[in-house]
Coordinates of C-alpha atoms in Angstrom, one line a residue:
Chain A
M1 CA 69.0 93.9 61.4
S2 CA 66.1 96.2 61.9
Y3 CA 64.7 98.2 64.8
Y4 CA 62.0 95.4 65.1
F5 CA 64.8 93.3 66.4
A6 CA 66.7 95.9 68.3
I7 CA 63.9 97.2 70.5
P8 CA 62.7 93.8 71.8
L9 CA 66.4 93.0 72.5
L10 CA 66.8 96.2 74.5
L11 CA 63.6 95.4 76.4
I12 CA 64.9 91.9 77.3
A13 CA 68.3 93.5 78.3
A14 CA 66.5 96.0 80.5
L15 CA 64.3 93.4 82.2
S16 CA 67.2 91.0 82.6
E17 CA 69.2 93.8 84.2
V18 CA 66.7 94.0 87.1
A19 CA 65.4 90.4 87.2
V20 CA 68.2 88.1 86.0
A21 CA 71.6 89.8 86.3
P22 CA 71.2 90.1 90.2
M23 CA 71.2 86.3 90.4
F24 CA 74.6 86.2 88.8
R25 CA 76.3 89.0 90.7
V26 CA 80.1 88.7 91.1
A27 CA 81.3 90.2 94.3
G28 CA 78.0 92.0 94.6
L29 CA 78.3 93.6 91.2
Q30 CA 76.5 93.0 87.9
P31 CA 76.9 94.1 84.3
N32 CA 75.0 97.0 82.9
L33 CA 73.4 95.0 80.1
V34 CA 71.7 97.8 78.3
L35 CA 74.9 99.9 78.2
V36 CA 76.8 96.8 77.0
L37 CA 74.3 96.1 74.3
L38 CA 74.3 99.7 73.0
T39 CA 78.1 99.9 73.0
A40 CA 78.4 96.7 71.1
W41 CA 75.8 97.9 68.7
L42 CA 77.6 101.2 68.1
I43 CA 80.8 99.4 67.2
A44 CA 79.3 96.6 65.2
R45 CA 76.6 98.6 63.3
G46 CA 77.5 102.2 63.5
Q47 CA 76.2 105.5 64.8
N48 CA 72.9 106.0 62.9
E49 CA 71.0 103.2 64.6
V50 CA 72.4 104.0 68.0
Y51 CA 71.1 107.6 67.7
W52 CA 67.6 106.1 68.1
L53 CA 68.4 103.2 70.3
I54 CA 70.1 105.1 73.1
P55 CA 66.9 107.1 74.0
V56 CA 64.8 103.9 73.6
G57 CA 67.1 101.8 75.7
G58 CA 67.5 104.5 78.4
F59 CA 63.7 104.9 78.5
L60 CA 63.0 101.2 78.9
L61 CA 65.7 100.9 81.6
G62 CA 64.2 103.9 83.4
L63 CA 60.8 102.2 83.4
V64 CA 62.1 99.2 85.3
D65 CA 65.0 100.5 87.5
G66 CA 64.7 102.4 90.7
A67 CA 66.1 105.8 89.5
P68 CA 63.9 108.6 88.2
L69 CA 62.8 108.2 84.6
G70 CA 65.2 110.0 82.3
T71 CA 68.4 109.3 84.4
A72 CA 69.4 106.3 82.3
I73 CA 68.9 108.3 79.0
I74 CA 71.2 111.1 80.2
A75 CA 73.8 108.5 81.5
M76 CA 73.9 106.7 78.2
A77 CA 73.8 109.7 75.9
P78 CA 77.6 110.3 75.9
L79 CA 78.0 106.9 74.1
A80 CA 77.1 108.6 70.8
L81 CA 79.8 111.2 71.3
L82 CA 82.5 108.5 71.4
Q83 CA 81.7 107.6 67.8
D84 CA 83.0 111.0 66.7
V85 CA 86.3 110.1 68.3
R86 CA 86.9 107.3 65.9
G87 CA 85.4 109.2 63.0
S88 CA 82.2 108.7 61.1
Q89 CA 83.3 106.0 58.8
L90 CA 80.9 103.1 58.9
R91 CA 83.3 100.3 59.3
E92 CA 83.9 97.7 62.0
G93 CA 85.9 99.1 65.0
G94 CA 86.8 95.6 66.3
P95 CA 86.4 94.1 69.7
A96 CA 89.4 96.0 71.1
L97 CA 87.7 99.3 70.4
A98 CA 84.4 98.0 71.8
I99 CA 86.2 97.1 75.1
I100 CA 87.9 100.5 75.3
F101 CA 84.5 102.2 74.6
I102 CA 82.7 100.1 77.3
V103 CA 85.4 100.9 79.9
I104 CA 85.1 104.6 79.2
M105 CA 81.3 104.5 79.1
T106 CA 81.1 102.5 82.4
V107 CA 83.0 105.3 84.1
V108 CA 80.9 108.1 82.4
Y109 CA 77.6 106.2 83.1
H110 CA 78.4 105.8 86.8
V111 CA 79.7 109.4 87.2
I112 CA 76.5 110.7 85.7
Y113 CA 74.4 108.5 88.0
M114 CA 76.4 109.7 91.0
M115 CA 76.0 113.3 90.0
M116 CA 72.2 112.7 89.8
F117 CA 72.3 111.1 93.3
T118 CA 74.2 114.1 94.7
L119 CA 71.8 116.5 93.1
R120 CA 68.9 114.6 94.8
G121 CA 70.6 115.1 98.1
E122 CA 71.7 111.4 98.5
S123 CA 75.1 110.7 99.9
A124 CA 77.8 109.5 97.5
N125 CA 81.4 108.7 98.4
W126 CA 83.1 109.3 95.1
I127 CA 86.5 107.7 95.9
Q128 CA 85.0 104.5 97.4
A129 CA 82.4 104.3 94.5
M130 CA 85.2 104.5 92.0
T131 CA 87.4 101.9 93.5
R132 CA 84.8 99.5 94.8
V133 CA 82.1 99.8 92.2
V134 CA 83.0 101.6 89.0
V135 CA 86.4 100.0 88.1
P136 CA 85.2 96.4 88.9
T137 CA 82.0 97.0 87.0
A138 CA 84.0 98.2 84.0
L139 CA 85.8 94.9 84.0
I140 CA 82.6 93.0 84.3
N141 CA 81.0 95.0 81.5
A142 CA 84.1 94.4 79.3
V143 CA 83.9 90.6 79.8
T144 CA 80.1 90.7 79.1
L145 CA 80.6 92.8 76.0
V146 CA 82.7 90.2 74.1
P147 CA 80.0 87.6 73.4
V148 CA 77.4 90.4 72.8
Y149 CA 79.7 92.1 70.3
W150 CA 80.4 88.7 68.6
F151 CA 76.7 88.0 68.3
L152 CA 75.9 91.4 66.8
S153 CA 78.8 91.1 64.4
L154 CA 77.3 88.0 62.9
F155 CA 74.3 90.0 61.8
S156 CA 76.3 93.0 60.6
H157 CA 78.4 91.8 57.6
E158 CA 76.6 94.0 55.1
L159 CA 77.5 97.1 57.1
R160 CA 81.2 96.1 57.5
R161 CA 81.8 95.3 53.8
P162 CA 84.5 97.7 52.5
T163 CA 83.5 100.3 50.0
Y164 CA 85.7 101.1 47.1
A165 CA 84.8 104.5 45.7
Chain B
M1 CA 82.1 116.6 67.6
T2 CA 79.9 117.1 64.5
A3 CA 77.0 119.5 64.5
R4 CA 74.6 116.6 64.0
T5 CA 75.9 114.8 67.1
A6 CA 75.9 118.0 69.1
A7 CA 72.3 118.6 68.2
W8 CA 71.3 115.0 69.0
F9 CA 73.2 115.1 72.3
A10 CA 71.5 118.3 73.4
S11 CA 68.1 117.0 72.4
V12 CA 68.5 113.7 74.2
V13 CA 69.9 115.2 77.4
S14 CA 67.1 117.8 77.4
F15 CA 64.6 115.0 76.9
G16 CA 66.2 113.2 79.9
F17 CA 66.0 116.2 82.1
I18 CA 62.3 116.8 81.1
L19 CA 61.5 113.2 82.0
I20 CA 63.2 113.6 85.4
A21 CA 61.3 116.8 86.1
I22 CA 57.9 115.4 85.2
S23 CA 58.5 112.1 87.0
G24 CA 59.5 114.1 90.1
V25 CA 55.9 115.5 90.2
G26 CA 54.4 112.2 89.4
L27 CA 53.2 112.9 85.9
T28 CA 54.9 109.7 84.5
R29 CA 53.2 107.5 87.1
P30 CA 50.5 106.2 84.8
V31 CA 53.2 105.1 82.2
E32 CA 55.3 103.5 84.9
T33 CA 52.3 101.7 86.4
A34 CA 51.2 100.5 83.0
S35 CA 54.7 99.3 82.1
F36 CA 54.9 97.5 85.4
K37 CA 51.8 95.6 84.7
L38 CA 52.9 94.9 81.1
F39 CA 56.4 93.8 81.9
A40 CA 55.8 91.8 85.1
P41 CA 54.9 88.6 83.3
L42 CA 57.9 89.0 81.0
E43 CA 60.1 89.5 84.1
A44 CA 58.6 86.4 85.7
V45 CA 59.4 84.3 82.6
L46 CA 63.0 85.6 82.4
R47 CA 63.5 84.9 86.1
S48 CA 62.0 81.4 85.9
V49 CA 64.3 80.6 83.0
A50 CA 67.4 82.0 84.7
S51 CA 66.7 80.7 88.2
P52 CA 67.7 77.0 87.7
I53 CA 70.9 78.2 86.0
A54 CA 71.7 80.5 88.8
D55 CA 71.0 77.8 91.3
A56 CA 73.3 75.4 89.5
V57 CA 76.1 78.0 89.5
T58 CA 75.5 78.8 93.1
N59 CA 75.5 75.2 94.2
Y60 CA 78.8 74.5 92.4
S61 CA 80.5 77.4 94.0
D62 CA 78.8 76.6 97.3
V63 CA 80.6 73.2 97.5
R64 CA 84.0 74.8 97.8
A65 CA 82.6 77.6 100.0
L66 CA 80.9 75.0 102.3
T67 CA 84.2 73.2 102.9
E68 CA 85.9 76.4 103.9
E69 CA 82.8 77.4 105.9
N70 CA 82.8 74.0 107.7
D71 CA 86.4 74.5 108.8
R72 CA 85.7 78.0 109.9
L73 CA 82.6 77.0 111.7
R74 CA 84.4 74.3 113.7
S75 CA 86.9 76.8 115.0
E76 CA 84.0 79.2 115.6
T77 CA 82.2 76.6 117.6
E78 CA 85.2 76.1 119.8
R79 CA 85.5 79.8 120.3
L80 CA 81.7 80.1 121.1
N81 CA 81.8 77.2 123.5
A82 CA 84.5 79.0 125.4
E83 CA 82.5 82.2 125.2
I84 CA 79.3 80.5 126.5
A85 CA 81.3 79.2 129.4
R86 CA 82.5 82.6 130.2
L87 CA 79.1 84.1 129.8
R88 CA 77.6 81.6 132.1
E89 CA 80.2 82.4 134.7
D90 CA 79.5 86.1 134.9
G91 CA 75.8 85.9 134.3
T92 CA 75.8 88.2 131.2
Q93 CA 74.1 85.5 129.1
R94 CA 71.0 85.7 131.3
E95 CA 70.8 89.5 130.8
Q96 CA 71.3 89.2 127.1
L97 CA 68.5 86.7 126.8
E98 CA 66.2 88.9 128.8
R99 CA 67.0 91.8 126.5
L100 CA 66.3 89.7 123.4
L101 CA 63.1 88.5 124.9
A102 CA 62.0 92.1 125.5
V103 CA 62.8 92.9 121.8
K104 CA 60.7 90.0 120.6
N105 CA 57.8 90.9 122.9
G106 CA 58.0 94.5 121.6
L107 CA 57.6 93.3 118.0
A108 CA 54.6 91.1 118.9
D109 CA 52.4 94.2 119.0
Q110 CA 53.4 95.3 115.5
Q111 CA 51.5 94.6 112.3
F112 CA 53.3 93.2 109.2
A113 CA 52.6 92.7 105.5
A114 CA 54.5 90.0 103.6
A115 CA 55.8 91.1 100.2
K116 CA 57.8 89.3 97.5
I117 CA 60.9 90.8 96.0
F118 CA 60.6 90.9 92.2
A119 CA 63.5 93.2 91.1
R120 CA 66.7 94.7 92.3
D121 CA 68.1 98.1 91.4
P122 CA 70.5 97.4 88.5
S123 CA 72.8 100.3 89.5
N124 CA 75.8 98.9 91.3
L125 CA 75.9 102.2 93.2
R126 CA 72.7 101.6 95.0
Q127 CA 71.3 98.8 97.1
A128 CA 67.5 98.7 96.6
V129 CA 64.9 96.1 95.9
A130 CA 61.4 96.3 94.5
I131 CA 58.5 94.5 96.2
D132 CA 55.1 93.5 94.9
K133 CA 53.1 95.6 97.4
G134 CA 52.4 99.3 96.8
R135 CA 50.2 102.2 97.8
A136 CA 47.1 100.1 97.2
D137 CA 48.3 97.6 99.8
G138 CA 48.9 100.3 102.4
M139 CA 52.7 100.8 101.8
K140 CA 54.0 104.2 102.9
K141 CA 57.4 105.8 102.8
G142 CA 59.5 105.3 105.8
M143 CA 58.0 101.9 106.9
P144 CA 60.7 99.6 108.2
V145 CA 61.2 96.3 106.3
L146 CA 62.4 93.1 108.1
T147 CA 63.3 89.5 107.1
E148 CA 61.1 86.7 108.2
G149 CA 63.5 86.2 111.0
N150 CA 62.9 89.8 112.2
A151 CA 66.3 91.2 111.1
L152 CA 66.2 94.7 109.6
V153 CA 66.4 94.8 105.8
G154 CA 65.8 98.5 105.1
T155 CA 63.1 101.1 104.6
V156 CA 60.4 101.8 102.1
T157 CA 61.7 104.8 100.1
R158 CA 59.5 105.0 97.1
V159 CA 55.9 103.9 96.7
E160 CA 54.0 103.4 93.5
D161 CA 50.4 102.1 93.1
D162 CA 51.2 98.5 92.8
H163 CA 54.9 98.2 93.9
A164 CA 57.4 99.9 96.2
W165 CA 61.2 100.3 96.4
I166 CA 63.1 99.5 99.5
T167 CA 66.5 101.0 100.2
L168 CA 68.6 98.3 102.0
V169 CA 70.5 99.0 105.2
T170 CA 73.7 98.3 103.2
D171 CA 73.0 101.2 100.8
V172 CA 75.4 104.1 101.2
D173 CA 72.5 106.5 101.7
S174 CA 71.1 104.5 104.6
G175 CA 71.7 105.6 108.2
V176 CA 70.2 103.9 111.2
S177 CA 70.6 104.9 114.9
A178 CA 71.9 101.8 116.6
T179 CA 72.8 100.3 119.9
I180 CA 75.1 97.4 120.7
L181 CA 73.0 95.0 122.7
E182 CA 75.7 93.7 125.0
S183 CA 77.4 97.0 125.9
R184 CA 74.6 99.5 125.1
A185 CA 77.1 101.5 123.1
Q186 CA 75.4 103.8 120.7
G187 CA 76.2 104.9 117.2
V188 CA 74.9 105.2 113.6
V189 CA 75.0 102.3 111.2
S190 CA 75.4 103.2 107.6
G191 CA 76.0 101.3 104.4
A192 CA 79.1 101.0 102.4
Y193 CA 80.0 100.2 98.7
N194 CA 81.3 96.8 99.8
R195 CA 77.8 95.6 100.8
R196 CA 78.8 95.7 104.5
M197 CA 77.9 98.2 107.1
V198 CA 79.8 100.5 109.4
M199 CA 78.8 101.7 112.8
D200 CA 80.3 105.2 113.4
F201 CA 80.3 107.5 116.4
V202 CA 80.8 104.6 118.9
S203 CA 82.4 106.0 122.0
Q204 CA 86.0 105.1 122.6
D205 CA 85.4 103.8 126.1
S206 CA 82.6 101.4 125.2
A207 CA 83.4 97.7 125.2
V208 CA 82.6 96.3 121.8
R209 CA 83.6 92.8 120.7
Q210 CA 83.4 90.7 117.6
G211 CA 80.1 88.8 117.5
D212 CA 78.1 91.4 119.5
T213 CA 74.6 92.1 118.3
V214 CA 73.7 95.4 116.8
I215 CA 70.0 96.6 117.2
T216 CA 68.1 99.8 116.3
S217 CA 68.1 102.3 119.2
G218 CA 64.9 104.1 118.2
I219 CA 66.6 107.5 118.5
G220 CA 65.4 109.8 115.8
G221 CA 62.1 108.1 115.4
S222 CA 62.8 106.6 112.0
Y223 CA 62.8 103.0 113.3
P224 CA 61.3 101.3 116.3
A225 CA 63.9 100.3 119.0
G226 CA 65.1 96.7 119.2
L227 CA 65.2 95.5 115.6
V228 CA 68.2 93.4 115.0
I229 CA 70.6 94.9 112.3
G230 CA 73.5 92.6 112.4
R231 CA 76.6 91.3 114.1
V232 CA 79.9 93.1 114.8
T233 CA 82.7 91.7 112.6
G234 CA 85.5 94.1 113.5
V235 CA 86.4 97.1 115.6
R236 CA 88.7 99.8 114.5
G237 CA 90.0 103.0 116.2
E238 CA 93.2 104.1 117.8
R239 CA 93.3 105.4 121.4
Q240 CA 93.7 109.0 120.1
D241 CA 90.5 108.7 118.0
V242 CA 87.4 110.3 119.3
F243 CA 85.2 107.5 118.1
R244 CA 85.6 103.9 117.2
S245 CA 84.5 102.5 113.9
V246 CA 82.7 99.2 114.0
T247 CA 82.1 97.0 111.0
V248 CA 78.8 95.2 111.0
E249 CA 77.6 92.3 108.9
P250 CA 73.9 92.0 108.2
L251 CA 72.2 89.1 109.9
A252 CA 70.4 88.0 106.8
S253 CA 71.9 87.5 103.4
L254 CA 70.3 90.5 101.7
S255 CA 71.4 89.5 98.2
K256 CA 69.4 86.3 98.4
L257 CA 66.2 87.6 100.0
E258 CA 63.0 86.6 98.3
T259 CA 60.3 87.6 100.8
V260 CA 60.2 90.4 103.3
L261 CA 57.9 91.7 106.0
V262 CA 56.9 95.4 105.9
M263 CA 56.1 96.8 109.4
T264 CA 52.8 98.6 108.4
S265 CA 51.9 99.6 111.9
F266 CA 55.0 101.8 112.3
V267 CA 54.9 105.4 111.3
P268 CA 58.2 107.3 111.4
K269 CA 58.2 110.3 113.7
K270 CA 59.3 113.7 112.5
V271 CA 61.5 115.0 115.2
S272 CA 61.5 118.8 115.5
Q273 CA 64.5 120.9 116.5
P274 CA 65.0 121.3 120.3

């Protein structure tokens, strides 16, 4: 699956995040579609592709969301660091790992956004944000990730084939 | 962390900060304007595809919600009937109507521009919507935004050439000087992460009841006086507290808004120190 497929998919995810996802909000919250897509991509297809896709996805999201351009790139960058936690072997991590990664990344993503808001002088109640926004959003992202990961896995068999050296 | 990942991380984060810096001085505006024009049709297509599905989901969940709402409204009607009788008795209703009329007359002198909401800030931490009117249409930072029923929606906080962002009154960064119409108690209405609003600094001796109407007070010069913000849904505060905390529900369903009115004739005042 090439970048020709990944980049339009990221664009659709970014546009859906501002235009479609708000229609399906649960308790006023919506999934972070670009983050979910990149996390699923990382687990299903490995780190090399994600190195390029994180800046592209962050840039596209920055073009359409309300935050200053560049914020989404910084917020999603730690995703690549998580890959080092599980090692650099290019094999499938499985849906369980993907769910763990999205939960961690949802927290990191929102913490970075809140730091940016604070730096800009906007008010942020950290405790309320964590309990009312970040934790429920992590749950929503985890639920959203399952079908996205399954879909990406269908196209990633060649990357998950075991190698016998 | 491998050296390769560390180098990548440092580069990407630096790139992000550079983008934030140059967007802060407006250098990325041409790119953002071009992307807005390029992506707007795609967004419209996505929205038109998703809209019927969203409607179907909403209608299904609405059936159950409507049954509960019906029961609640019946008891609410009974309560309101009793309330009206009481208001008639003490003449307060007449005063309230006179005040609302004054509010309405005050708004008649203002000029509005209708705008369509085409996007919402995807960050669950912020409550903001994008409208299809921008600098070219006379939009300016600080202009109040209302629903078609004249309830306060928020303020224009970011203006681009062909679109603008509105921070909703339910956003945590929003703060509006407010008055309770019935008791004239004053306070500040701010947003909360649960999409409700809280009116703080309400004097302990003021009479505030559920169902009271909260309007802008005009203090501070950021909003004209008399715009309806919402209704009181709860009052908290022990006797020993200096102030009471009043929960306020927006009059309009801000999550379902499609069209808004921007008050173009109002310019926020910059109040100097006394």
